[in-house]
Coordinates of C-alpha atoms in Angstrom, one line a residue:
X27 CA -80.9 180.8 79.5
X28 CA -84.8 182.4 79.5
X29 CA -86.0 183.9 76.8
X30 CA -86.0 188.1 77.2
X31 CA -89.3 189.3 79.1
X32 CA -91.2 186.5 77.2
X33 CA -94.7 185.0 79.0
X34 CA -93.0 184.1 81.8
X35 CA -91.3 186.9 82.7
X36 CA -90.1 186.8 86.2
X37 CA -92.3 183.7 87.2
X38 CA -89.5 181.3 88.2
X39 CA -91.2 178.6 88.9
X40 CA -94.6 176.7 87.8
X41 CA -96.9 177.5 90.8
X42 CA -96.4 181.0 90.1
X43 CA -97.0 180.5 86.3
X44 CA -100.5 179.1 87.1
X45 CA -100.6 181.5 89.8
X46 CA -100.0 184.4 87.1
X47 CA -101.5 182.9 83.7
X48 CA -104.7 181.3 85.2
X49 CA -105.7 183.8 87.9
X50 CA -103.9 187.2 88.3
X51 CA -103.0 188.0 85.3
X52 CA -107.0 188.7 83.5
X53 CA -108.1 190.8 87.0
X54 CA -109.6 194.2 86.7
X55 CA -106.8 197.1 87.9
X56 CA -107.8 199.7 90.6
X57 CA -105.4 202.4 90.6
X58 CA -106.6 204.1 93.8
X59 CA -103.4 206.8 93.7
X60 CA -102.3 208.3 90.7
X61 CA -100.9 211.6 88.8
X62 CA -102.6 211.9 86.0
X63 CA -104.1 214.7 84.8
X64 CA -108.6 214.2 84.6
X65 CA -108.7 217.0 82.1
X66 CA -106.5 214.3 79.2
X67 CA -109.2 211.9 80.3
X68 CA -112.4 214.1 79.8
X69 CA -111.3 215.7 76.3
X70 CA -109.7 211.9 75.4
X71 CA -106.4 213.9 74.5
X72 CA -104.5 212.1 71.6
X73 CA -100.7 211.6 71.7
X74 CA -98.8 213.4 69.1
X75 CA -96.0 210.9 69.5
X76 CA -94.4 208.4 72.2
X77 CA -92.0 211.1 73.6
X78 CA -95.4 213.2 74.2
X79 CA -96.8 210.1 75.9
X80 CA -93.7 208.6 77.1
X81 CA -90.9 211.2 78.5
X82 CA -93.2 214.4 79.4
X83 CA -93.3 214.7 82.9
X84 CA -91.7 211.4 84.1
X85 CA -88.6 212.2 86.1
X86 CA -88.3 208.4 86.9
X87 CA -87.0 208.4 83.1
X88 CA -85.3 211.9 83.6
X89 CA -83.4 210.9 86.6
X90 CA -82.1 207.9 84.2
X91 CA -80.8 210.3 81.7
X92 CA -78.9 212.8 84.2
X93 CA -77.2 210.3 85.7
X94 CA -75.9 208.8 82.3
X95 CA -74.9 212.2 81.3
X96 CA -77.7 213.5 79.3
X97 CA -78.1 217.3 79.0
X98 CA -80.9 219.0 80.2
X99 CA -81.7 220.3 76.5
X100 CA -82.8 216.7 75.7
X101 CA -84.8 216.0 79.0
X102 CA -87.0 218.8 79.8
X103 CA -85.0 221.8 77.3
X104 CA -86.1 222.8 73.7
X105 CA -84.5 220.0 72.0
X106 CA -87.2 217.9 69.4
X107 CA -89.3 215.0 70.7
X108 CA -87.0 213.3 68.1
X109 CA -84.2 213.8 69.9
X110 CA -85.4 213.9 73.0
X111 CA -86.4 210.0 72.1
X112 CA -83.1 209.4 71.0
X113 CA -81.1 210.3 73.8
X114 CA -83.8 208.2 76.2
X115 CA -83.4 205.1 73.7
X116 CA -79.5 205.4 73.9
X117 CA -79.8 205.6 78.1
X118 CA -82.6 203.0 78.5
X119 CA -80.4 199.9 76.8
X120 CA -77.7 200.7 79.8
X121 CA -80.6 200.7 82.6
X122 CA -79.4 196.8 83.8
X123 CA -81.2 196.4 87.3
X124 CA -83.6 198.9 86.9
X125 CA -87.5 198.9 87.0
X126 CA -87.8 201.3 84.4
X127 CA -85.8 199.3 82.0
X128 CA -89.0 196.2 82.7
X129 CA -91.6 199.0 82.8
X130 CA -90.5 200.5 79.0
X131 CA -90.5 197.2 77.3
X132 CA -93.2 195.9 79.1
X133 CA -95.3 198.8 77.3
X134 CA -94.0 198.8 74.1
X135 CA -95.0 195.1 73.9
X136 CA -98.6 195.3 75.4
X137 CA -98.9 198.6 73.5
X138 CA -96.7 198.6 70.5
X139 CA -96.9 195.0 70.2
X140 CA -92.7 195.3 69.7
X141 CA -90.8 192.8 71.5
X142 CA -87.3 193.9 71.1
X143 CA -85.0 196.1 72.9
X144 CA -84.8 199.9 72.6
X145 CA -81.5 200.9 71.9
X146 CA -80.0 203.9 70.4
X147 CA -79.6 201.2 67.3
X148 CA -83.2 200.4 67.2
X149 CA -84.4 203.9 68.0
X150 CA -85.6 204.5 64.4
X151 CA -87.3 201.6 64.2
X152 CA -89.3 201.9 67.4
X153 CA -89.9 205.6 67.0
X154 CA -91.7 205.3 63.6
X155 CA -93.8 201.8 64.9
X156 CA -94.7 204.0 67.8
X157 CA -95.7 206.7 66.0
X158 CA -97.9 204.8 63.7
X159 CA -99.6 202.7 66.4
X160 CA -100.6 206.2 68.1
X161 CA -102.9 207.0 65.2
X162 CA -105.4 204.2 65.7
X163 CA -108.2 205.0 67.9
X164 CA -107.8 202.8 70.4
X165 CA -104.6 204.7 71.4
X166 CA -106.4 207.8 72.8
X167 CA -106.1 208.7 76.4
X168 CA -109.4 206.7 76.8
X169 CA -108.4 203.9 74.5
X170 CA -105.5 203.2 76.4
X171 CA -107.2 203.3 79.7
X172 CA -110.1 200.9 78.6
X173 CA -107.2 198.3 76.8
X174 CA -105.3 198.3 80.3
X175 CA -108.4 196.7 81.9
X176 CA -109.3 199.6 84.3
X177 CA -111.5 199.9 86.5
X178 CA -111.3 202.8 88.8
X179 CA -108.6 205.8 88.8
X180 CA -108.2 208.0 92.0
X181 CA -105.9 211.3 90.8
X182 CA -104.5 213.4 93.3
X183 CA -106.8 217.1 93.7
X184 CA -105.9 219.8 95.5
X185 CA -109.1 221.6 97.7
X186 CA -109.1 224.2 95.5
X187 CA -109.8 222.3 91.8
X188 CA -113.0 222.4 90.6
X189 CA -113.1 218.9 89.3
X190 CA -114.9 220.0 86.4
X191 CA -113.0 217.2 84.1
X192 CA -114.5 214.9 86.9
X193 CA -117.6 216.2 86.4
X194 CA -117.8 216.0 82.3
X195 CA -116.2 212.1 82.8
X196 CA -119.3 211.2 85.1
X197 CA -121.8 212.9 82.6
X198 CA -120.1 210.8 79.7
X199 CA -122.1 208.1 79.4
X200 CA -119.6 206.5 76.2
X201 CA -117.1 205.9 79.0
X202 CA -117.5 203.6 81.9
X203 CA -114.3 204.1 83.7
X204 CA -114.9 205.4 87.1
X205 CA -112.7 208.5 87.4
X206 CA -112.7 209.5 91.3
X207 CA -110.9 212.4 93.0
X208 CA -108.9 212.3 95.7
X209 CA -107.9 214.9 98.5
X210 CA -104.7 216.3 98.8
X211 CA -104.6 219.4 101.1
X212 CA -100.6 219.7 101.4
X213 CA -100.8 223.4 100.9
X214 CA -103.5 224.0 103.5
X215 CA -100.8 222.1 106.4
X216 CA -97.9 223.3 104.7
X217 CA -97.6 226.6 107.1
X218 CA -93.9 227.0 106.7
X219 CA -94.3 227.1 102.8
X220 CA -93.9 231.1 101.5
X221 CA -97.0 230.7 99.4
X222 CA -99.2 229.8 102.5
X223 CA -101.2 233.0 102.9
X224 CA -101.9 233.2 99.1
X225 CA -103.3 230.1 99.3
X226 CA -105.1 230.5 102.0
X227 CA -106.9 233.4 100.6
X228 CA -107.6 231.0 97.2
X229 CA -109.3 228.6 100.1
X230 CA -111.3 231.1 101.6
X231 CA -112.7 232.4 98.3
X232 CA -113.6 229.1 96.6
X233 CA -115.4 228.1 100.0
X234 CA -117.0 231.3 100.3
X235 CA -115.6 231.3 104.2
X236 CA -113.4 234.3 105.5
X237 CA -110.5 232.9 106.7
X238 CA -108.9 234.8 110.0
X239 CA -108.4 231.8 112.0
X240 CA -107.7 228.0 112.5
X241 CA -111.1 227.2 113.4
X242 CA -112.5 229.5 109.7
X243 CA -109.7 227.0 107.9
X244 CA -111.3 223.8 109.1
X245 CA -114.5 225.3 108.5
X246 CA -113.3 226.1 104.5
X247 CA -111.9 222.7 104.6
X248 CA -114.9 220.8 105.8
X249 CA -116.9 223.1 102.9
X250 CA -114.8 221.5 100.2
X251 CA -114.5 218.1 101.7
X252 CA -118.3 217.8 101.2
X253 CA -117.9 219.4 97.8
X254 CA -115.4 216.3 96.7
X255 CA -117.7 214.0 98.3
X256 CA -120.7 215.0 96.1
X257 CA -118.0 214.2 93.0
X258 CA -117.8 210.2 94.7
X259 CA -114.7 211.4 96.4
X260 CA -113.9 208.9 99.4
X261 CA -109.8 209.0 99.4
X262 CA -107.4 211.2 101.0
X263 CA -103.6 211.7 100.9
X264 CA -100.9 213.7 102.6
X265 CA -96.9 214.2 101.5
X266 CA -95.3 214.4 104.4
X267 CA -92.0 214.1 106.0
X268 CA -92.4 212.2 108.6
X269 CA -96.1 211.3 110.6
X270 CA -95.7 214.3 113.4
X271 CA -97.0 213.9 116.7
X272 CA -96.6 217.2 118.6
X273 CA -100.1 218.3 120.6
X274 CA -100.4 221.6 121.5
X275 CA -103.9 223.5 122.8
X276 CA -106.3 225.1 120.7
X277 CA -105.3 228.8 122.1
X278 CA -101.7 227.9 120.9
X279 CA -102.5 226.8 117.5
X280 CA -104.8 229.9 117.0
X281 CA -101.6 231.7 118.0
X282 CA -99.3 230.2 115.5
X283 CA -102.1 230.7 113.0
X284 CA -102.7 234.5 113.4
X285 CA -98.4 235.1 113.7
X286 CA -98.5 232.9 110.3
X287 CA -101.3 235.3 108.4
X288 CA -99.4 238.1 109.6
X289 CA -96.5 237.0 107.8
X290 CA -93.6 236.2 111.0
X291 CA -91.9 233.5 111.0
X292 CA -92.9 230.2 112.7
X293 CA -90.0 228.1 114.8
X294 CA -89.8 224.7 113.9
X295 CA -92.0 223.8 117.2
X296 CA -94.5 225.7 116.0
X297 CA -94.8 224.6 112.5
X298 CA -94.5 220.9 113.7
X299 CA -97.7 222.4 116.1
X300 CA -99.4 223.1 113.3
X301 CA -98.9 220.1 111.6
X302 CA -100.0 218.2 114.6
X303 CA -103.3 219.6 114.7
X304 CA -104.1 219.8 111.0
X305 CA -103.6 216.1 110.1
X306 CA -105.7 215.3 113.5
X307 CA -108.3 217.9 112.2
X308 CA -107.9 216.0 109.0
X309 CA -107.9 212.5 110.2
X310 CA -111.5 213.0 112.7
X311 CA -112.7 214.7 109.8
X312 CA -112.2 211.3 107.6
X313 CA -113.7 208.7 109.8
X314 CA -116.9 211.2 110.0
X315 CA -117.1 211.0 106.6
X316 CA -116.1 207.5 106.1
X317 CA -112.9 208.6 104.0
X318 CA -109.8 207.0 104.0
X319 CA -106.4 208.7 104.8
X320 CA -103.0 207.6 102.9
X321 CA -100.3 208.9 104.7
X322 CA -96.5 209.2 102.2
X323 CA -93.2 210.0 103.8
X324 CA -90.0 209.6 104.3
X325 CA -88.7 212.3 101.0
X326 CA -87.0 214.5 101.3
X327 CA -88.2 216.9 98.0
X328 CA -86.7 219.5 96.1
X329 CA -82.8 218.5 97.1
X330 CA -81.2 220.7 94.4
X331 CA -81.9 224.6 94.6
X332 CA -80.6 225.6 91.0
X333 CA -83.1 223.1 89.0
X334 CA -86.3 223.8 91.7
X335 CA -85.6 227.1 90.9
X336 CA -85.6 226.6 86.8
X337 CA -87.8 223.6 86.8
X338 CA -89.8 223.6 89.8
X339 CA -90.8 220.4 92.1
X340 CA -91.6 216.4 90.8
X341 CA -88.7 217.1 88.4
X342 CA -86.4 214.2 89.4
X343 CA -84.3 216.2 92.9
X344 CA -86.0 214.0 95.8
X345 CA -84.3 211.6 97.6
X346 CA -85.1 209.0 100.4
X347 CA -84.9 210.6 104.1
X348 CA -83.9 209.0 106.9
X349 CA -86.0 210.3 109.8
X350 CA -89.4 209.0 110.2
X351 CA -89.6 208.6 113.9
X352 CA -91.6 205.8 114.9
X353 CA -92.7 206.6 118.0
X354 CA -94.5 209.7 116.5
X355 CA -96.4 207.5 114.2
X356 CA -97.9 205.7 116.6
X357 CA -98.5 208.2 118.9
X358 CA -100.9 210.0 116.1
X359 CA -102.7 207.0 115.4
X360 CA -103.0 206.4 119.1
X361 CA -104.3 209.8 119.4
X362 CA -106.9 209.2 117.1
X363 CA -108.3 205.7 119.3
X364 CA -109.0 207.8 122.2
X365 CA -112.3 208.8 120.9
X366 CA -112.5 206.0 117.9
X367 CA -111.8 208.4 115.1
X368 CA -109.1 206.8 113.4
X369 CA -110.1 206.0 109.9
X370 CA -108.9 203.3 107.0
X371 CA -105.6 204.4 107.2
X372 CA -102.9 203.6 104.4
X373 CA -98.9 204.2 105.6
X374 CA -96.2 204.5 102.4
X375 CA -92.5 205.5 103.6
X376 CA -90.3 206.1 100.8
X377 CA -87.5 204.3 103.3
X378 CA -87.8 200.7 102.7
X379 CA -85.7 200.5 106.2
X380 CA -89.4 201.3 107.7
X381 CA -90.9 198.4 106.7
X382 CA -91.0 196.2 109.7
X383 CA -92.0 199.4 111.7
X384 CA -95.2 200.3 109.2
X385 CA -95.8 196.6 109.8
X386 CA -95.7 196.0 113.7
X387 CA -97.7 199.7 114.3
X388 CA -100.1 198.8 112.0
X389 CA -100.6 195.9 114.2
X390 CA -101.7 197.3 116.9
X391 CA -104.7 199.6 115.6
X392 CA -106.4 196.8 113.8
X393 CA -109.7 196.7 115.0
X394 CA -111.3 194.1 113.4
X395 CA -113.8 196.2 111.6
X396 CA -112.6 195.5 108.5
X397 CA -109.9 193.2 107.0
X398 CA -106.2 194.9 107.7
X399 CA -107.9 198.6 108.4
X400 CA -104.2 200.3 108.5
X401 CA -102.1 199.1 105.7
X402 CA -99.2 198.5 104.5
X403 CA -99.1 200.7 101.0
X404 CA -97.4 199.0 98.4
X405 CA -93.6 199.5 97.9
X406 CA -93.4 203.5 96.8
X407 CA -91.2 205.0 94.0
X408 CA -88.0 204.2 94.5
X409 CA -89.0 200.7 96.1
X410 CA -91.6 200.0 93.2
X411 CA -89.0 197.4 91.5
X412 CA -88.3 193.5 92.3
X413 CA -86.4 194.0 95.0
X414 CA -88.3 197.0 97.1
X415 CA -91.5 194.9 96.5
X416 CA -90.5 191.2 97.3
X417 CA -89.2 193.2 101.0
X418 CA -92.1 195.1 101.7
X419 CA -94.5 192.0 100.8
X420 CA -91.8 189.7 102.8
X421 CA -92.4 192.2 105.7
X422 CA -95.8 192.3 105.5
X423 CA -96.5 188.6 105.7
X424 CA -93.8 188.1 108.2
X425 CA -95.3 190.7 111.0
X426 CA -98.7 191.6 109.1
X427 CA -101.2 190.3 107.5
X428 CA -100.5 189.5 103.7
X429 CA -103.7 188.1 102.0
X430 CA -105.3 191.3 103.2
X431 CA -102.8 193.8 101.3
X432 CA -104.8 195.7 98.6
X433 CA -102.0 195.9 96.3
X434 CA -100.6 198.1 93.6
X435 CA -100.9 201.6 92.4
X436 CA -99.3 203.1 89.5
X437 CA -98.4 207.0 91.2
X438 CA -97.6 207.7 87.7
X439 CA -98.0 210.8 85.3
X440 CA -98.5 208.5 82.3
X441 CA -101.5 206.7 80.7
X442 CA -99.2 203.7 80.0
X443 CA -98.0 202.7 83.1
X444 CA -100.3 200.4 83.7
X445 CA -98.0 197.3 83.3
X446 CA -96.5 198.8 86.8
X447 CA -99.6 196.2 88.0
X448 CA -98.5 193.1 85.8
X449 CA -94.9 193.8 86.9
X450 CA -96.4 193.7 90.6
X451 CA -98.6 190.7 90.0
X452 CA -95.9 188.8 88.5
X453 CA -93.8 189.5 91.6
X454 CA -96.5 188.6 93.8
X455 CA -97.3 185.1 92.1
X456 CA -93.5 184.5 92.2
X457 CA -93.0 185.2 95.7
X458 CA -96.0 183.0 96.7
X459 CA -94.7 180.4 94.2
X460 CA -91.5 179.9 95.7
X461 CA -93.1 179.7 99.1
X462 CA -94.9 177.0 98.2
X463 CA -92.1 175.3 96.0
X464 CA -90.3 175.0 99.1
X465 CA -92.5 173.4 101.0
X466 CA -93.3 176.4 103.1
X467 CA -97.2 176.9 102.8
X468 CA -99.3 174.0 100.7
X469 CA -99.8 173.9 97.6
X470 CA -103.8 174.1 97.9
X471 CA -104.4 176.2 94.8
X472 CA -108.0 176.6 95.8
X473 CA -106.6 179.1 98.8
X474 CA -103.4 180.1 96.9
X475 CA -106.0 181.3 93.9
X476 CA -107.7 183.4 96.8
X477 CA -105.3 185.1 97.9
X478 CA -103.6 186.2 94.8
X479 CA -106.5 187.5 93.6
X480 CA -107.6 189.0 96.7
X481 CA -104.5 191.1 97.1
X482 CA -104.4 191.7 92.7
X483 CA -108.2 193.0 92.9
X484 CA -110.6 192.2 94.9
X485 CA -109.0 193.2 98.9
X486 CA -108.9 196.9 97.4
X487 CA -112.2 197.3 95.8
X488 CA -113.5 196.2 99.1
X489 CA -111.5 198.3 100.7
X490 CA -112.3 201.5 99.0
X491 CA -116.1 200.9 98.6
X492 CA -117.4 199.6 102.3
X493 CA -116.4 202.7 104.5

């Protein structure tokens, strides 16, 4: 029997131990899409205690706790961060199979430097070393950040933001993290959405652009887009449902546009319309500015009404959908080749069914311009364990191109989820390891060295900085 999440942890056989140990494991991280919030990073916010850290705002771990029969009062109600860590340390022992079960102890070791289990027993125990480990200084915001080996964090920015806290972290000259925003205009293509013409007015008076028309939104958009490119901004991302693919002319999309403003109601044709000719707008707009687009679907958000309504969305109520239709997904990037204005283009579906699809599309837009221009994102949310990994990287080396995959991002909330890249790493030098154990690719470590730490580090800082 192994020993619990020792050094070896999920390295099963001695090619990916040397794979891991003597190459991966040392490698800068480039966490190109993330959640976490720049203004924690610029005023190097200090963590009252691990639930503060730990539990506040990551409904990976809420989910957990529903579905073992937590009550709300210890997830997000009034109850203490005491408790609160209680009832987590009670549910996390039971978590067998899950990521988040690796991903907890995996920080409290590299953090914590603890090496047991969390349990309702140990809870105490775990809570007061925590506690005490948060006081030293190199347990602030920053402090964790520079311990994780960082290099480069994307957040996620709506068109609106400022980026002041992006701002004050460039001026900073104690701190050499590169803190980057990224674009992400869902409320500006989200027509169907009842705050639309509220934020459309925000738009218009933060680019100082009237806006009475599609062509006045692009316009405000294209005002802001060079605004986030002055603050080293080079990386865009859309939530969607599915990739739509639904042209329509520029007289109808005006149309759709004014009968939005004026506050009707759109039919599903002409939202999907919309859509259509926003995320083209978006996508010529990239490649002009040498931008790349990441593209998320397949969720289907907000699935219970009575907690959106009391706790609002990215609470722990979105599920895996279905219906990503193929055809439309390469129709849009097909679209875009007709007058070679498709840029880097990352594709995430949260349905690990669409892997072999994302795979054989992304095939046929490679251009040779640039090693794997569309890509394969790495295995999304509720794919980012053992399982949803190994298939997405299985897929992408059995119809793409594997050693050109740039690898892991954390999409997390929290500034200690950066053992999401270890835990990714580990799985990669595993896979590759067992590959070669069976006598399925050579054991030439000179290339197998390569390409692990191409795809840990160095594909995706060439990726994001020659566009």
């Amino acid at each position: 029997m192994k020993k619990f999440m020792d050094e070896n942890f999920m390295l099963h056989n001695e090619t990916a131990v040397r794979l891991f140990h003597d190459y991966s494991k040392k490698l800068p991280i480039i966490d190109y899409h993330c959640h976490i919030n720049p203004e924690e990073i610029a005023k190097d916010l200090r963590f009252e205690n691990i639930t503060r850290v730990w539990l506040g705002g990551d409904h990976y771990k809420w989910r957990l706790m529903r579905c073992a029969g937590v009550n709300e009062k210890y997830i997000t109600g009034d109850a203490s961060d005491r408790e609160k860590f209680q009832k987590y340390a009670e549910t996390i022992c039971q978590c067998i199979g899950s990521p988040v079960f690796h991903w907890t102890h995996l920080e409290l070791q590299r953090y914590f430097g603890y090496h047991g289990v969390l349990s309702g027993d140990t809870a105490q125990e775990v809570w007061e070393l925590c506690n005490e480990k948060l006081k030293e200084a190199a347990m602030s915001v920053r402090g964790l950040i520079k311990q994780s080996n960082v290099e480069l964090i994307c957040t996620t920015d709506d068109p609106i933001d400022s980026l002041e806290w992006h701002k004050a972290i460039a001026e900073d000259k104690t701190f050499d993290v590169k803190v980057l925003p990224a674009w992400r205009p869902d409320k500006a293509m989200n027509i169907e959405s009842p705050e639309f013409c509220d934020y459309i007015a925000k738009l218009s008076e933060k680019s100082n652009i009237e806006i009475k028309s599609f062509e006045d939104l692009k316009a405000a958009a294209i005002n802001r887009m060079n605004f986030f490119a002055t603050m080293g901004c080079n990386v865009s991302d859309h939530a969607l449902e599915y990739v739509d693919y639904l042209p329509a002319s520029n007289e109808t999309i005006e149309q759709i546009f004014s009968k939005r403003v004026k506050g009707e109601t759109l039919t599903e044709t002409e939202i999907r319309n919309y859509k259509t000719a926003f995320m083209l707008f978006s996508a010529v707009q990239y490649h002009k500015m040498g931008w790349l687009m990441q593209l998320h679907y397949g969720c289907k958000r907000n699935n219970n009404p009575l907690m959106f309504e009391r706790l609002g969305p990215d609470t722990g109520f979105d599920c895996i959908s279905n219906f990503a239709p193929a055809s439309l997904m390469a129709d849009f990037l097909g679209a875009l080749t007709k007058d070679d204005t498709l840029p880097k283009t990352i594709i995430y579906s949260l349905n690990p069914n669409d892997n072999a699809v994302i795979d054989t599309i992304a095939g046929c837009f490679q251009d040779g311009s640039c090693v794997n221009k569309i890509q394969h994102g790495s295995a999304w949310w509720f794919n980012d364990h053992n399982t949803g990994m190994c298939e997405q990287l299985i897929s992408l080396g059995n119809d793409g191109f594997l050693a050109g995959f740039i690898g892991m991002l954390t999409d997390s909330r929290s500034f200690l989820s950066y053992p999401r890249h270890e835990y990714f790493r580990r799985i990669l030098c595993n896979l590759i390891g067992e590959w070669v154990e069976k006598g399925e690719y050579p054991a030439d470590m000179k290339r197998l060295s390569k390409i692990v730490e191409d795809v840990s580090y160095y594909n995706v800082k060439e990726y994001l900085t020659n566009n």
